[in-house]
Amino acid sequence: MRVLMFGWEFPPLISGGLGTACYGMTKHLAEEGEEVIFVLPKAPESLHRPGYQVLSASEIPAHSEEDTHPLPPGVQVWAMNAALIPYTQEHEYKTLIEQHQQSTTSKADSEASIISLSGHYAHNLFEEVQRFAEIGWRLGVRPQYDIIHAHDWMTFPAAIAAKQRSGKPLVTHVHATEFDRTGDHPNQAIVAIEQEGLTQADRVIAVSHRTKHTLIERYGLREEKIDVVHNGIDPQCLVDPATIHKGFREKLVIFVGRITLQKGPEYFLQAAARVLSKDPQIRFVMCGAGDMLPRMIEQAAALRIQHRFHFTGFLRGEALDRLYGMADLFVMSSVSEPFGLTPFEALRYQVPVIVSKQTGAAELLPTAIQVDFWDIHAMAQMILEFCNDTDFARSMRRDEVSTLQRMSWREVAHKLQHIYRRLVLT
Amino acid sequence: MTRICFYFQVHQPFRLRKDYDFFNIGHSPYYEDTVNNRAIMRKVAEKCYLPMNRLLLELIHRWQGRFRVSFSISGVCLEQFQLYAPDVLASFQELVKTGCVELLGETYYHSLASVYSPKEFSRQIELHRQTLEDLFDYRAQVFRNTELIYSDSIAQQIEGLGFRGIIAEGVDRILDWRSPNFLYQPAPCHRLALFLKNYQLSDDLAFRFSNRDWPSWPLSASTYASWLHQVAGNGEIVNLFMDYETFGEHQWAETGIFEFMRALPDFVFRHPDFHFVTPSEALEQLQPIAKLSFPHYVSWADLDRDLSAWVGNPLQDAAMERVYALEDKVLRLNDPNILHVWRKLQTSDHFYYMCTKWFSDGDVHKYFNPYHTPFDAHIIHSNVLSDFETRLESSLFSGQSPQSQLRPSLTP
């Protein structure tokens, strides 16, 4: 079967979990014998769009991750320069596709600002989404695929256009809703696009039961239309844990995620301040970038905990794995997390995790310590217990790590294949 | 008679590595951006220090002692001359030898120790005094605090250390109706004299000289000399204090700043009542005309002329407090290397980079900021401090020689 997949990020152009998930899915679909054409937009590098809510993946300075994310055979990546499309004649289009059949990587700025990656939507994102839809429309003529699969709202207009022109069935995959991202203050234009994508879809995939529930409650979707497919995890460690050495004696508690409202960074920071008032021999790291990062840095300074509370900016690949390898405890304080990949990434390095109850990840970690994101006192208490009771930490870790074995991408690929076949054969 | 007193601040900080991230904590004692520090020193040497020193030497010889200037050169800058620009150091030594150049005292580390630790303040002044003696065989009489940070209490301490004069900004809110063109005395002092910067005439050169929107652009030496001459009869001394980098670096050679300075003494001398002096010469000739009280800190920075370029936001306050909180621990170890590293972390520039006042002054901050944002500057300084604290703890606990652990400043 041939799958036309629309995405917003793909390694090495990633800003978060979405690109990693798309990679896991396409790689294992390909291994199971399916063909995948993965289409994503590529914004001109010079485009500067301050002040809005998510960067398109292509703006993230890429560095060579070809080794850690080799392109699987059977997967083609087309990074489309969406900005050019409206001015292009139909006959030029073929050439354009050929030119962009590989995602290009730009040189990384090793000294980029710690707060330069806003982790937020781009300024003219709607325009970009619309241009991307034109690509979908063009890909709808003489379709060489059997099914369309779209990841999150930015790609829905493109996928809908492809479906309308080609008549092929559409699967929309919801990794996060606007309600998750904004903490119940949604941008109605985005909700409308989400709604349209969900309505037009022949099947909807939710990354967790939590998300399925949101789709039913907030978008009025019928329960029967939704399949829950939890993400998988690539169990491979990029860094040999034996080579990782912490430069200090204190226990290390980490937060990894975009520094945005959705991820609840301020609850982690406040819990850390409480922990430090009781036990100063613990260090914390907040890893990530986003619009709230300057405020977090300022708060850490104002609370006078900056000697124990560190910021790394945005990390990925080996650098991120090195951080996981150094950690003694991982905390996810998300306000609303449809799935949440990072706790499982931490578990690869045998790092026990605390997750907020408001995450899809909690569904897969029934034995993990769970806490309401707003309950900074309970969060602080648990961090202290973890750091001071090694037996407790060890047993938690054993239980949690076993979860990883049940989370293979191959299993995810099987579920997708099943969903595809049902649609194509009916 | 009216005197013109030129004083130039010469300073370059040891800037920290922009890539000193979390992963370096506990692993790397190499804090400084040696490559960048060397490059900046060489660039400024070629554009400013060497050509301007040459010009001043030429003027001193041409006017046979009638043209005179003064400098304060921070210890960290003198150290970088020795490392990266021995030619610049030699040219300053040559200038001092003419006898027409005065050197002022200050803190070796260009720090805010005057505000945070009076004891550390006098130790850093002593270190600078020693350095001037070693390099120039010179004993400073007049004091210039970091970026003209000044208050009554600072003046009192400086008098106690035996200085005869001190320099400050001629702040409007203190001077009110008074003129900066006289010698004053700090309110709590009895021997110390106070020189106040004439910011109008100083900033004409330091900031406005190349500004094409300024009605007086392009400024000629004869026009400027005529402005100075207007002081005749209602002032005894015009204090023109500015960054030395004004010449060739802030105002590029292309703006004509060198030609302007070459021509200036000639035009100044066309009025028979005008002379150039250095601060200690002025002290021989003038008496303070009144006492003046500065109950709060002032400086020459930004429009605010206070400490808000270096302290006041949480990033700056937290970093500053953290550095000075280490004082007892560092002194207890009494290791010259550790002391040196700790003191370099006090250099005011680190805190200047963390300033979040963005508007008109922010532009100046941005220009001098090697980091992308004040937040980056804070994080890097904080990471470095974390590493330093870690090393400090382990040498305090183990009692082993810290030298083996902490080789400061220079990358291998």
mmCIF file of N, CA and C in Angstrom, chain A residues 109 111-115 245-249 252 283 285 294-295 297-298 301-302 304 306-308 310-312 315 319 322-323 326, chain B residues 18-19 21-23 25-27 33 313-319 321-322 356 372-373 375-376 378-379 382-383 386 389-390 393 397:
data_model
loop_
_atom_site.group_PDB
_atom_site.id
_atom_site.type_symbol
_atom_site.label_atom_id
_atom_site.label_comp_id
_atom_site.label_asym_id
_atom_site.label_seq_id
_atom_site.Cartn_x
_atom_site.Cartn_y
_atom_site.Cartn_z
ATOM 1 N N ASP A 109 23.677 26.893 14.211
ATOM 2 C CA ASP A 109 24.396 27.976 14.869
ATOM 3 C C ASP A 109 24.718 27.493 16.283
ATOM 4 N N GLU A 111 26.143 28.756 18.605
ATOM 5 C CA GLU A 111 26.044 29.739 19.673
ATOM 6 C C GLU A 111 24.690 30.432 19.665
ATOM 7 N N ALA A 112 23.676 29.708 19.186
ATOM 8 C CA ALA A 112 22.345 30.308 19.133
ATOM 9 C C ALA A 112 21.899 30.693 20.527
ATOM 10 N N SER A 113 21.088 31.708 20.570
ATOM 11 C CA SER A 113 20.580 32.176 21.857
ATOM 12 C C SER A 113 19.785 31.095 22.537
ATOM 13 N N ILE A 114 19.876 31.082 23.857
ATOM 14 C CA ILE A 114 19.130 30.100 24.631
ATOM 15 C C ILE A 114 17.627 30.310 24.471
ATOM 16 N N ILE A 115 17.232 31.524 24.150
ATOM 17 C CA ILE A 115 15.796 31.774 24.017
ATOM 18 C C ILE A 115 15.377 32.027 22.578
ATOM 19 N N HIS A 245 29.187 11.499 32.583
ATOM 20 C CA HIS A 245 29.610 11.802 33.952
ATOM 21 C C HIS A 245 29.057 13.151 34.365
ATOM 22 N N LYS A 246 28.344 13.141 35.462
ATOM 23 C CA LYS A 246 27.827 14.370 36.038
ATOM 24 C C LYS A 246 28.991 15.112 36.679
ATOM 25 N N GLY A 247 29.042 16.410 36.513
ATOM 26 C CA GLY A 247 30.169 17.165 37.061
ATOM 27 C C GLY A 247 29.962 17.629 38.492
ATOM 28 N N PHE A 248 28.929 17.100 39.155
ATOM 29 C CA PHE A 248 28.643 17.560 40.525
ATOM 30 C C PHE A 248 28.040 16.397 41.293
ATOM 31 N N ARG A 249 27.984 16.537 42.615
ATOM 32 C CA ARG A 249 27.551 15.425 43.447
ATOM 33 C C ARG A 249 26.040 15.382 43.641
ATOM 34 N N LEU A 252 20.099 15.032 40.368
ATOM 35 C CA LEU A 252 19.643 15.907 39.294
ATOM 36 C C LEU A 252 18.207 15.569 38.889
ATOM 37 N N ARG A 283 19.942 19.392 42.390
ATOM 38 C CA ARG A 283 19.958 20.338 41.276
ATOM 39 C C ARG A 283 18.797 20.060 40.330
ATOM 40 N N VAL A 285 17.205 20.926 36.277
ATOM 41 C CA VAL A 285 17.447 21.468 34.939
ATOM 42 C C VAL A 285 16.117 21.649 34.239
ATOM 43 N N PRO A 294 12.154 33.301 29.078
ATOM 44 C CA PRO A 294 12.718 34.469 29.775
ATOM 45 C C PRO A 294 12.098 34.664 31.162
ATOM 46 N N ARG A 295 10.784 34.467 31.246
ATOM 47 C CA ARG A 295 10.119 34.642 32.529
ATOM 48 C C ARG A 295 10.603 33.601 33.541
ATOM 49 N N ILE A 297 13.568 32.162 33.598
ATOM 50 C CA ILE A 297 14.934 32.522 34.007
ATOM 51 C C ILE A 297 14.872 33.639 35.051
ATOM 52 N N GLU A 298 13.985 34.601 34.792
ATOM 53 C CA GLU A 298 13.847 35.722 35.711
ATOM 54 C C GLU A 298 13.311 35.253 37.062
ATOM 55 N N ALA A 301 15.917 33.528 39.120
ATOM 56 C CA ALA A 301 16.795 34.538 39.706
ATOM 57 C C ALA A 301 16.104 35.238 40.870
ATOM 58 N N ALA A 302 14.836 35.595 40.674
ATOM 59 C CA ALA A 302 14.107 36.307 41.720
ATOM 60 C C ALA A 302 13.958 35.438 42.971
ATOM 61 N N ARG A 304 16.114 33.392 43.844
ATOM 62 C CA ARG A 304 17.501 33.124 44.260
ATOM 63 C C ARG A 304 17.800 31.619 44.317
ATOM 64 N N GLN A 306 19.020 30.206 41.369
ATOM 65 C CA GLN A 306 19.722 29.952 40.109
ATOM 66 C C GLN A 306 21.016 29.171 40.303
ATOM 67 N N HIS A 307 21.481 29.060 41.570
ATOM 68 C CA HIS A 307 22.682 28.249 41.810
ATOM 69 C C HIS A 307 22.359 26.761 41.761
ATOM 70 N N ARG A 308 21.079 26.414 41.849
ATOM 71 C CA ARG A 308 20.692 25.004 41.793
ATOM 72 C C ARG A 308 19.703 24.726 40.660
ATOM 73 N N HIS A 310 19.133 25.110 36.662
ATOM 74 C CA HIS A 310 19.882 25.430 35.447
ATOM 75 C C HIS A 310 18.990 25.374 34.208
ATOM 76 N N PHE A 311 19.396 26.142 33.218
ATOM 77 C CA PHE A 311 18.669 26.162 31.945
ATOM 78 C C PHE A 311 19.620 25.740 30.826
ATOM 79 N N THR A 312 19.127 24.880 29.947
ATOM 80 C CA THR A 312 20.002 24.421 28.858
ATOM 81 C C THR A 312 19.580 24.977 27.513
ATOM 82 N N LEU A 315 17.444 21.350 23.467
ATOM 83 C CA LEU A 315 18.417 20.280 23.192
ATOM 84 C C LEU A 315 17.716 19.176 22.426
ATOM 85 N N ALA A 319 22.810 15.453 22.691
ATOM 86 C CA ALA A 319 22.892 16.351 23.843
ATOM 87 C C ALA A 319 21.738 16.088 24.801
ATOM 88 N N ARG A 322 22.267 12.883 26.601
ATOM 89 C CA ARG A 322 23.282 13.025 27.646
ATOM 90 C C ARG A 322 22.641 13.577 28.932
ATOM 91 N N LEU A 323 21.701 14.487 28.747
ATOM 92 C CA LEU A 323 20.994 15.034 29.908
ATOM 93 C C LEU A 323 20.169 13.944 30.594
ATOM 94 N N MET A 326 22.264 11.812 32.685
ATOM 95 C CA MET A 326 22.770 12.386 33.939
ATOM 96 C C MET A 326 21.708 12.443 35.025
ATOM 97 N N LYS B 18 30.711 31.988 25.196
ATOM 98 C CA LYS B 18 29.287 31.933 24.879
ATOM 99 C C LYS B 18 28.777 30.491 24.887
ATOM 100 N N ASP B 19 29.694 29.535 24.793
ATOM 101 C CA ASP B 19 29.257 28.136 24.755
ATOM 102 C C ASP B 19 29.439 27.458 26.105
ATOM 103 N N ASP B 21 27.905 25.990 28.578
ATOM 104 C CA ASP B 21 26.547 25.551 28.885
ATOM 105 C C ASP B 21 26.516 24.667 30.133
ATOM 106 N N PHE B 22 25.339 24.177 30.437
ATOM 107 C CA PHE B 22 25.126 23.355 31.630
ATOM 108 C C PHE B 22 26.114 22.187 31.697
ATOM 109 N N PHE B 23 26.419 21.593 30.533
ATOM 110 C CA PHE B 23 27.248 20.389 30.525
ATOM 111 C C PHE B 23 28.695 20.661 30.916
ATOM 112 N N ILE B 25 29.451 22.442 33.560
ATOM 113 C CA ILE B 25 29.514 22.606 35.020
ATOM 114 C C ILE B 25 30.182 21.380 35.641
ATOM 115 N N GLY B 26 31.218 21.620 36.404
ATOM 116 C CA GLY B 26 31.942 20.525 37.033
ATOM 117 C C GLY B 26 32.939 19.849 36.112
ATOM 118 N N HIS B 27 32.995 20.301 34.871
ATOM 119 C CA HIS B 27 33.902 19.669 33.908
ATOM 120 C C HIS B 27 34.956 20.615 33.353
ATOM 121 N N ASP B 33 36.349 33.495 26.881
ATOM 122 C CA ASP B 33 36.358 33.391 25.432
ATOM 123 C C ASP B 33 37.675 33.984 24.933
ATOM 124 N N ASN B 313 17.502 44.529 38.079
ATOM 125 C CA ASN B 313 16.582 43.477 37.671
ATOM 126 C C ASN B 313 17.018 42.174 38.355
ATOM 127 N N PRO B 314 16.103 41.190 38.444
ATOM 128 C CA PRO B 314 16.419 39.972 39.200
ATOM 129 C C PRO B 314 17.651 39.240 38.658
ATOM 130 N N LEU B 315 17.846 39.285 37.335
ATOM 131 C CA LEU B 315 18.994 38.596 36.744
ATOM 132 C C LEU B 315 20.286 39.172 37.309
ATOM 133 N N GLN B 316 20.343 40.501 37.357
ATOM 134 C CA GLN B 316 21.560 41.176 37.816
ATOM 135 C C GLN B 316 21.732 41.035 39.322
ATOM 136 N N ASP B 317 20.646 41.270 40.058
ATOM 137 C CA ASP B 317 20.742 41.241 41.517
ATOM 138 C C ASP B 317 21.145 39.859 42.013
ATOM 139 N N ALA B 318 20.501 38.824 41.437
ATOM 140 C CA ALA B 318 20.794 37.466 41.883
ATOM 141 C C ALA B 318 22.247 37.119 41.588
ATOM 142 N N ALA B 319 22.715 37.481 40.399
ATOM 143 C CA ALA B 319 24.090 37.163 40.006
ATOM 144 C C ALA B 319 25.087 37.910 40.893
ATOM 145 N N GLU B 321 24.654 39.232 43.962
ATOM 146 C CA GLU B 321 24.643 38.717 45.337
ATOM 147 C C GLU B 321 25.386 37.397 45.431
ATOM 148 N N ARG B 322 25.211 36.573 44.379
ATOM 149 C CA ARG B 322 25.819 35.250 44.404
ATOM 150 C C ARG B 322 27.341 35.346 44.368
ATOM 151 N N THR B 356 18.094 44.709 31.200
ATOM 152 C CA THR B 356 16.896 44.544 30.368
ATOM 153 C C THR B 356 16.209 45.869 30.069
ATOM 154 N N HIS B 372 23.422 37.162 22.858
ATOM 155 C CA HIS B 372 22.219 37.483 22.104
ATOM 156 C C HIS B 372 21.246 38.303 22.941
ATOM 157 N N THR B 373 21.088 37.915 24.200
ATOM 158 C CA THR B 373 20.105 38.570 25.058
ATOM 159 C C THR B 373 20.649 38.652 26.477
ATOM 160 N N PHE B 375 19.299 37.391 28.926
ATOM 161 C CA PHE B 375 19.051 36.091 29.535
ATOM 162 C C PHE B 375 20.205 35.135 29.249
ATOM 163 N N ASP B 376 20.714 35.169 28.034
ATOM 164 C CA ASP B 376 21.891 34.356 27.704
ATOM 165 C C ASP B 376 23.061 34.756 28.586
ATOM 166 N N HIS B 378 23.025 36.079 31.488
ATOM 167 C CA HIS B 378 22.800 35.613 32.858
ATOM 168 C C HIS B 378 23.082 34.120 32.986
ATOM 169 N N ILE B 379 22.581 33.341 32.032
ATOM 170 C CA ILE B 379 22.737 31.886 32.110
ATOM 171 C C ILE B 379 24.211 31.499 32.042
ATOM 172 N N SER B 382 25.894 32.409 35.179
ATOM 173 C CA SER B 382 25.397 31.509 36.207
ATOM 174 C C SER B 382 26.042 30.120 36.099
ATOM 175 N N ASN B 383 26.165 29.615 34.868
ATOM 176 C CA ASN B 383 26.819 28.316 34.669
ATOM 177 C C ASN B 383 28.259 28.361 35.149
ATOM 178 N N SER B 386 28.355 28.319 38.814
ATOM 179 C CA SER B 386 28.056 26.984 39.328
ATOM 180 C C SER B 386 29.302 26.119 39.306
ATOM 181 N N GLU B 389 31.689 27.412 41.999
ATOM 182 C CA GLU B 389 31.244 27.003 43.341
ATOM 183 C C GLU B 389 31.565 25.533 43.599
ATOM 184 N N THR B 390 31.349 24.705 42.566
ATOM 185 C CA THR B 390 31.633 23.285 42.706
ATOM 186 C C THR B 390 33.107 23.059 43.036
ATOM 187 N N GLU B 393 33.877 24.302 46.607
ATOM 188 C CA GLU B 393 33.440 23.338 47.616
ATOM 189 C C GLU B 393 34.431 22.192 47.721
ATOM 190 N N PHE B 397 36.571 21.192 50.965
ATOM 191 C CA PHE B 397 36.361 19.935 51.675
ATOM 192 C C PHE B 397 37.598 19.051 51.666
#
